[in-house]
Amino acid sequence: MKWAMVATWRMAFEGVEKASEILSVGGNSKDAIEESIKMVEDYPFYKSVGYGGLPNEHCEVELDGAFMDGDTLSFGAIGGIKDFKNPISIARKLSMERFNCFLVGKGAEEYAKQNGFEQRPMLTKRAETHYKIRKRDIEEKGLSPYDGHDTVGIIALDSLKSMTVGTSTSGLFMKKRGRVGDSPVSGSGFYVDSEVGGATATGLGEDIMKGCLSYEIVRLMAEGLSPQKAADKALNEFIRRIKAKGSKIGEISIVALNNQGEFGVATNIKNFSFVYSSEKHKTTVYVCENHEGETTYEEASEEWLEAYSKRIKEELFFD
Ligand code: SD4
């Protein structure tokens, strides 16, 4: 297998499709990651990444993201950045810095400005309406503010056997100002080593960080496990440990790719979707489930895909 990509959630489909064109003509995995994630960031109807991402409790969109080069293990990451169009591009640039490669808040914004990255107000009318509805629901129905989140995480392998991983997210809806999740944290939200493979996570960052799950999966692949076995094993063991300590566990889903282009997936929720594409495999959306510790998946049906497209564009009313 010459090249391959795997990504969290259906929202990555168009980006992976576009990046597969880069990889299929010998392009590199770094460009594939940046281009694919930029597409997700730019699409206003994906409400958990980039433009149109859901805001924090003060109705401000604070974005996190990361970029890791599997050849050198260099990574760049940003947390809580406001009003820059493409966090993934900033993270890529940061991955080339020897020092100060993980910046948050004002520092990240200063760096982005100095390096000429495009600024843009990232709060859309639609995201603002989601915010108003949720605020009212919390007040009236006492709902938990902290559901509604999906990170895009993508891993790519190119024909020169280089691997790259990237993440981008607006984090938890209604989060506290300054809250940063796992997505920009190396070893938790992402990890890649071109000699082995990579992994990236989505779900409740507070829990993902307890298990350093992306690193753990890469470590298990280095011991010889397939991406599928490594992903299931890492998640199952983690859940067992957390439960044994009497703690609760949030939603967690992970995708992995080894340097042969084989993928794996693990989740503790219903309906986690992911995207896979390779030289031998057209870009496909899968939906998976966990059956007693074993993750199974099947191709998303036409009905599933249609319902998804409808849902993300559904009209929102707040009066
Ligand atoms: C976070 N892991 O900020 C991110 C949010 C998310 O699917 O993925 N979700 O904790």
CSV table of C-alpha atoms and ligand atoms in Angstrom, one decimal:
chain,number,residue,atom,x,y,z
A,1,MET,CA,0.0,0.0,0.0
A,2,LYS,CA,1.5,3.3,-1.0
A,3,TRP,CA,-0.6,5.9,0.8
A,4,ALA,CA,-3.5,6.0,3.2
A,5,MET,CA,-5.5,8.3,5.4
A,6,VAL,CA,-7.9,7.8,8.3
A,7,ALA,CA,-9.9,10.5,10.0
A,8,THR,CA,-12.4,11.0,12.8
A,9,TRP,CA,-16.0,11.7,11.9
A,10,ARG,CA,-18.0,12.0,8.7
A,11,MET,CA,-17.1,15.7,8.6
A,12,ALA,CA,-13.6,14.8,7.3
A,13,PHE,CA,-14.9,13.2,4.1
A,14,GLU,CA,-14.5,16.1,1.7
A,15,GLY,CA,-11.1,17.0,3.1
A,16,VAL,CA,-9.8,13.4,2.9
A,17,GLU,CA,-11.2,13.1,-0.6
A,18,LYS,CA,-9.3,16.2,-1.7
A,19,ALA,CA,-6.1,15.2,0.1
A,20,SER,CA,-6.2,11.7,-1.4
A,21,GLU,CA,-5.7,13.5,-4.7
A,22,ILE,CA,-2.5,15.0,-3.3
A,23,LEU,CA,-1.2,11.7,-2.0
A,24,SER,CA,-2.1,9.7,-5.2
A,25,VAL,CA,0.2,11.8,-7.3
A,26,GLY,CA,3.1,11.5,-4.9
A,27,GLY,CA,2.3,14.5,-2.7
A,28,ASN,CA,3.5,14.4,1.0
A,29,SER,CA,1.5,13.6,4.1
A,30,LYS,CA,2.1,17.1,5.6
A,31,ASP,CA,0.4,18.9,2.8
A,32,ALA,CA,-2.4,16.2,2.8
A,33,ILE,CA,-3.0,16.9,6.5
A,34,GLU,CA,-3.0,20.6,6.2
A,35,GLU,CA,-5.3,20.7,3.2
A,36,SER,CA,-7.8,18.2,4.5
A,37,ILE,CA,-8.1,19.8,7.9
A,38,LYS,CA,-8.4,23.3,6.3
A,39,MET,CA,-11.4,22.1,4.4
A,40,VAL,CA,-13.1,21.0,7.6
A,41,GLU,CA,-12.2,24.3,9.4
A,42,ASP,CA,-13.6,26.4,6.5
A,43,TYR,CA,-17.0,24.7,6.3
A,44,PRO,CA,-19.5,26.7,8.4
A,45,PHE,CA,-21.9,23.8,9.0
A,46,TYR,CA,-19.3,21.7,11.0
A,47,LYS,CA,-20.1,23.1,14.4
A,48,SER,CA,-17.1,21.8,16.3
A,49,VAL,CA,-14.1,22.8,14.2
A,50,GLY,CA,-12.9,26.2,12.8
A,51,TYR,CA,-15.4,28.6,11.3
A,52,GLY,CA,-18.8,27.9,12.7
A,53,GLY,CA,-17.3,26.1,15.8
A,54,LEU,CA,-19.4,26.3,18.9
A,55,PRO,CA,-18.4,29.0,21.5
A,56,ASN,CA,-17.4,28.9,25.1
A,57,GLU,CA,-19.7,30.1,28.0
A,58,HIS,CA,-19.0,33.7,27.1
A,59,CYS,CA,-20.0,33.1,23.4
A,60,GLU,CA,-16.4,33.3,22.2
A,61,VAL,CA,-15.0,30.7,19.8
A,62,GLU,CA,-11.7,29.4,21.2
A,63,LEU,CA,-9.9,26.9,19.0
A,64,ASP,CA,-7.3,24.2,19.7
A,65,GLY,CA,-5.2,22.3,17.2
A,66,ALA,CA,-2.0,20.4,16.5
A,67,PHE,CA,0.3,19.1,13.8
A,68,MET,CA,2.9,16.4,14.2
A,69,ASP,CA,5.6,15.2,11.8
A,70,GLY,CA,6.2,11.5,12.2
A,71,ASP,CA,9.6,11.6,10.6
A,72,THR,CA,11.1,13.9,13.3
A,73,LEU,CA,8.5,13.7,16.1
A,74,SER,CA,8.3,17.5,15.9
A,75,PHE,CA,4.9,18.9,16.8
A,76,GLY,CA,3.3,22.3,16.9
A,77,ALA,CA,0.2,23.1,18.9
A,78,ILE,CA,-2.1,26.0,19.8
A,79,GLY,CA,-4.8,26.3,22.5
A,80,GLY,CA,-7.6,28.8,22.9
A,81,ILE,CA,-6.8,30.9,19.8
A,82,LYS,CA,-9.5,33.3,18.7
A,83,ASP,CA,-10.4,34.6,15.3
A,84,PHE,CA,-7.8,33.0,13.0
A,85,LYS,CA,-9.1,31.2,10.0
A,86,ASN,CA,-6.9,28.1,9.9
A,87,PRO,CA,-5.5,26.8,13.2
A,88,ILE,CA,-4.0,23.8,11.5
A,89,SER,CA,-1.7,26.0,9.4
A,90,ILE,CA,-0.5,27.8,12.5
A,91,ALA,CA,0.2,24.5,14.2
A,92,ARG,CA,2.1,23.3,11.2
A,93,LYS,CA,4.3,26.4,11.2
A,94,LEU,CA,4.8,26.0,15.0
A,95,SER,CA,6.0,22.4,14.4
A,96,MET,CA,9.1,23.8,12.7
A,97,GLU,CA,10.1,25.8,15.8
A,98,ARG,CA,12.8,24.3,18.0
A,99,PHE,CA,11.4,26.2,21.1
A,100,ASN,CA,8.0,27.7,21.9
A,101,CYS,CA,6.1,25.1,19.7
A,102,PHE,CA,3.0,25.0,21.9
A,103,LEU,CA,1.4,28.4,22.3
A,104,VAL,CA,-2.0,29.4,23.9
A,105,GLY,CA,-4.3,32.4,23.9
A,106,LYS,CA,-2.7,35.8,23.3
A,107,GLY,CA,0.7,34.4,22.6
A,108,ALA,CA,-0.7,32.1,19.9
A,109,GLU,CA,-2.5,35.0,18.4
A,110,GLU,CA,0.6,37.2,18.4
A,111,TYR,CA,2.6,34.5,16.7
A,112,ALA,CA,-0.1,33.9,14.1
A,113,LYS,CA,-0.3,37.7,13.4
A,114,GLN,CA,3.5,38.1,13.1
A,115,ASN,CA,3.6,35.2,10.7
A,116,GLY,CA,0.9,36.6,8.5
A,117,PHE,CA,-1.9,34.1,9.1
A,118,GLU,CA,-5.3,35.2,8.0
A,119,GLN,CA,-7.6,36.6,10.7
A,120,ARG,CA,-11.4,36.2,10.5
A,121,PRO,CA,-14.2,36.5,13.0
A,122,MET,CA,-15.0,32.8,13.7
A,123,LEU,CA,-18.4,33.0,15.4
A,124,THR,CA,-21.2,32.5,12.9
A,125,LYS,CA,-24.8,33.5,13.3
A,126,ARG,CA,-25.7,29.8,13.4
A,127,ALA,CA,-23.2,29.0,16.2
A,128,GLU,CA,-24.5,32.0,18.1
A,129,THR,CA,-28.1,30.7,17.8
A,130,HIS,CA,-26.9,27.3,19.1
A,131,TYR,CA,-25.4,29.1,22.0
A,132,LYS,CA,-28.6,31.0,22.8
A,133,ILE,CA,-30.7,27.8,22.6
A,134,ARG,CA,-28.3,25.9,24.8
A,135,LYS,CA,-28.2,28.7,27.3
A,136,ARG,CA,-31.9,28.8,27.6
A,137,ASP,CA,-32.1,25.0,27.9
A,138,ILE,CA,-29.5,25.0,30.7
A,139,GLU,CA,-31.5,27.6,32.6
A,140,GLU,CA,-34.9,26.1,31.9
A,141,LYS,CA,-34.2,22.4,31.9
A,142,GLY,CA,-31.0,22.1,33.9
A,143,LEU,CA,-29.2,20.3,31.0
A,144,SER,CA,-25.5,19.7,31.2
A,145,PRO,CA,-23.7,22.3,29.1
A,146,TYR,CA,-20.9,20.0,28.2
A,147,ASP,CA,-22.1,17.8,25.4
A,148,GLY,CA,-21.7,18.5,21.8
A,149,HIS,CA,-18.1,18.3,20.6
A,150,ASP,CA,-16.3,16.5,17.8
A,151,THR,CA,-12.6,17.0,16.9
A,152,VAL,CA,-11.4,16.4,13.5
A,153,GLY,CA,-8.2,14.3,13.7
A,154,ILE,CA,-6.5,12.9,10.6
A,155,ILE,CA,-3.5,10.7,10.0
A,156,ALA,CA,-1.8,10.4,6.7
A,157,LEU,CA,0.8,8.0,5.2
A,158,ASP,CA,2.5,9.1,1.9
A,159,SER,CA,4.3,7.1,-0.7
A,160,LEU,CA,7.7,7.9,0.8
A,161,LYS,CA,6.5,6.3,4.0
A,162,SER,CA,6.3,9.6,5.9
A,163,MET,CA,3.4,10.0,8.3
A,164,THR,CA,1.7,13.1,9.7
A,165,VAL,CA,-1.2,13.7,12.1
A,166,GLY,CA,-3.3,16.8,12.7
A,167,THR,CA,-6.2,17.9,14.9
A,168,SER,CA,-8.5,20.9,15.0
A,169,THR,CA,-11.4,21.6,17.3
A,170,SER,CA,-13.5,24.2,19.1
A,171,GLY,CA,-13.4,21.9,22.1
A,172,LEU,CA,-16.3,21.5,24.5
A,173,PHE,CA,-19.4,23.6,23.8
A,174,MET,CA,-19.9,26.0,26.7
A,175,LYS,CA,-16.5,25.4,28.1
A,176,LYS,CA,-14.8,27.8,30.5
A,177,ARG,CA,-12.8,30.5,29.0
A,178,GLY,CA,-9.2,29.2,28.7
A,179,ARG,CA,-10.2,25.5,28.9
A,180,VAL,CA,-7.9,23.4,26.7
A,181,GLY,CA,-8.7,19.7,25.9
A,182,ASP,CA,-6.6,16.8,24.6
A,183,SER,CA,-6.6,17.9,21.0
A,184,PRO,CA,-3.4,20.0,21.1
A,185,VAL,CA,-1.7,17.7,23.7
A,186,SER,CA,0.9,15.4,22.3
A,187,GLY,CA,0.3,11.8,23.3
A,188,SER,CA,-3.3,12.4,24.2
A,189,GLY,CA,-5.1,13.9,21.3
A,190,PHE,CA,-2.6,12.8,18.7
A,191,TYR,CA,0.8,11.0,18.2
A,192,VAL,CA,2.6,9.7,15.2
A,193,ASP,CA,6.0,8.1,14.5
A,194,SER,CA,6.6,7.2,10.8
A,195,GLU,CA,8.5,4.1,11.9
A,196,VAL,CA,5.3,2.7,13.5
A,197,GLY,CA,2.1,4.6,12.9
A,198,GLY,CA,-0.2,7.2,14.4
A,199,ALA,CA,-3.4,7.7,16.4
A,200,THR,CA,-5.8,10.5,17.1
A,201,ALA,CA,-8.6,10.8,19.6
A,202,THR,CA,-12.0,12.6,19.9
A,203,GLY,CA,-14.3,12.9,22.9
A,204,LEU,CA,-14.0,14.2,26.4
A,205,GLY,CA,-10.5,15.6,26.6
A,206,GLU,CA,-10.5,15.6,30.4
A,207,ASP,CA,-10.7,11.8,30.2
A,208,ILE,CA,-8.5,11.2,27.1
A,209,MET,CA,-5.7,13.0,28.8
A,210,LYS,CA,-5.9,10.7,31.8
A,211,GLY,CA,-4.8,7.8,29.6
A,212,CYS,CA,-2.5,9.5,27.0
A,213,LEU,CA,-4.4,7.3,24.6
A,214,SER,CA,-2.9,8.2,21.3
A,215,TYR,CA,0.6,7.5,22.6
A,216,GLU,CA,-0.5,4.2,24.1
A,217,ILE,CA,-1.9,3.0,20.8
A,218,VAL,CA,1.3,3.9,19.0
A,219,ARG,CA,3.3,2.1,21.7
A,220,LEU,CA,1.1,-1.0,21.3
A,221,MET,CA,1.5,-0.9,17.5
A,222,ALA,CA,5.3,-0.7,18.0
A,223,GLU,CA,5.0,-4.0,20.1
A,224,GLY,CA,3.5,-5.6,17.0
A,225,LEU,CA,-0.2,-5.2,17.5
A,226,SER,CA,-2.4,-4.4,14.5
A,227,PRO,CA,-4.0,-0.9,14.6
A,228,GLN,CA,-7.3,-2.5,15.3
A,229,LYS,CA,-6.1,-4.6,18.2
A,230,ALA,CA,-4.0,-1.7,19.6
A,231,ALA,CA,-6.9,0.7,19.5
A,232,ASP,CA,-9.3,-1.7,21.2
A,233,LYS,CA,-6.8,-2.8,23.8
A,234,ALA,CA,-5.8,0.7,24.7
A,235,LEU,CA,-9.4,1.9,25.1
A,236,ASN,CA,-10.5,-1.3,27.0
A,237,GLU,CA,-7.6,-1.2,29.4
A,238,PHE,CA,-8.2,2.4,30.1
A,239,ILE,CA,-11.9,2.0,30.7
A,240,ARG,CA,-11.1,-0.9,33.0
A,241,ARG,CA,-8.6,1.2,35.0
A,242,ILE,CA,-10.9,4.2,35.3
A,243,LYS,CA,-13.8,2.1,36.4
A,244,ALA,CA,-11.7,0.2,38.9
A,245,LYS,CA,-10.9,3.6,40.5
A,246,GLY,CA,-14.6,4.3,40.8
A,247,SER,CA,-14.4,7.2,38.3
A,248,LYS,CA,-16.9,8.0,35.5
A,249,ILE,CA,-15.8,7.8,31.9
A,250,GLY,CA,-16.9,10.2,29.1
A,251,GLU,CA,-17.2,9.6,25.4
A,252,ILE,CA,-14.0,8.5,23.7
A,253,SER,CA,-13.3,7.5,20.1
A,254,ILE,CA,-9.9,6.9,18.5
A,255,VAL,CA,-8.6,6.1,15.0
A,256,ALA,CA,-5.2,4.7,14.2
A,257,LEU,CA,-3.1,4.0,11.1
A,258,ASN,CA,0.1,2.0,10.9
A,259,ASN,CA,3.0,2.6,8.4
A,260,GLN,CA,1.6,-0.1,6.2
A,261,GLY,CA,-1.6,1.9,5.7
A,262,GLU,CA,-3.8,-0.4,7.8
A,263,PHE,CA,-6.3,1.3,10.1
A,264,GLY,CA,-7.9,0.6,13.4
A,265,VAL,CA,-10.8,2.2,15.4
A,266,ALA,CA,-12.1,2.0,18.9
A,267,THR,CA,-15.1,3.8,20.6
A,268,ASN,CA,-17.3,3.6,23.6
A,269,ILE,CA,-20.2,5.3,21.9
A,270,LYS,CA,-22.8,4.4,19.3
A,271,ASN,CA,-22.7,6.0,15.9
A,272,PHE,CA,-19.0,7.1,15.9
A,273,SER,CA,-18.2,7.7,12.2
A,274,PHE,CA,-14.8,7.8,10.5
A,275,VAL,CA,-13.3,8.1,7.1
A,276,TYR,CA,-10.7,5.8,5.4
A,277,SER,CA,-9.0,6.2,2.0
A,278,SER,CA,-6.0,4.6,0.4
A,279,GLU,CA,-4.5,3.7,-2.9
A,280,LYS,CA,-6.6,0.6,-3.0
A,281,HIS,CA,-9.7,1.9,-1.3
A,282,LYS,CA,-12.0,4.7,-2.3
A,283,THR,CA,-12.8,7.4,0.3
A,284,THR,CA,-15.4,5.8,2.5
A,285,VAL,CA,-17.4,6.8,5.6
A,286,TYR,CA,-17.9,4.0,8.2
A,287,VAL,CA,-20.0,3.9,11.3
A,288,CYS,CA,-19.0,1.9,14.3
A,289,GLU,CA,-20.1,0.4,17.5
A,290,ASN,CA,-18.6,-1.3,20.4
A,291,HIS,CA,-19.7,-4.9,21.3
A,292,GLU,CA,-18.3,-5.9,24.6
A,293,GLY,CA,-14.9,-4.3,24.1
A,294,GLU,CA,-14.6,-5.1,20.4
A,295,THR,CA,-15.2,-2.3,17.9
A,296,THR,CA,-17.0,-3.3,14.7
A,297,TYR,CA,-17.8,-1.0,11.8
A,298,GLU,CA,-19.7,-1.0,8.5
A,299,GLU,CA,-20.0,1.4,5.6
A,300,ALA,CA,-22.4,4.2,6.2
A,301,SER,CA,-25.7,3.6,4.4
A,302,GLU,CA,-27.2,6.1,2.0
A,303,GLU,CA,-29.9,6.9,4.6
A,304,TRP,CA,-27.3,7.5,7.3
A,305,LEU,CA,-25.4,9.9,5.0
A,306,GLU,CA,-28.6,11.7,4.0
A,307,ALA,CA,-29.8,12.1,7.5
A,308,TYR,CA,-26.4,13.5,8.4
A,309,SER,CA,-26.4,16.1,5.7
A,310,LYS,CA,-30.0,17.1,6.7
A,311,ARG,CA,-29.2,17.3,10.4
A,312,ILE,CA,-26.1,19.6,10.0
A,313,LYS,CA,-28.1,22.1,8.0
A,314,GLU,CA,-31.4,22.0,9.8
A,315,GLU,CA,-32.9,25.4,10.3
A,316,LEU,CA,-32.5,26.8,13.8
A,317,PHE,CA,-35.0,29.0,15.6
A,318,PHE,CA,-34.6,31.1,18.7
A,319,ASP,CA,-37.2,33.6,19.7
B,1,SD4,C1,-11.8,18.3,23.7
B,1,SD4,N1,-11.5,16.2,22.5
B,1,SD4,O1,-11.6,19.5,23.6
B,1,SD4,C2,-11.9,17.6,22.4
B,1,SD4,C3,-13.4,17.7,22.0
B,1,SD4,C4,-13.9,16.7,21.1
B,1,SD4,O2,-15.1,15.1,20.1
B,1,SD4,O3,-13.5,16.0,20.5
B,1,SD4,N2,-14.5,16.1,20.8
B,1,SD4,O4,-11.9,17.7,24.7
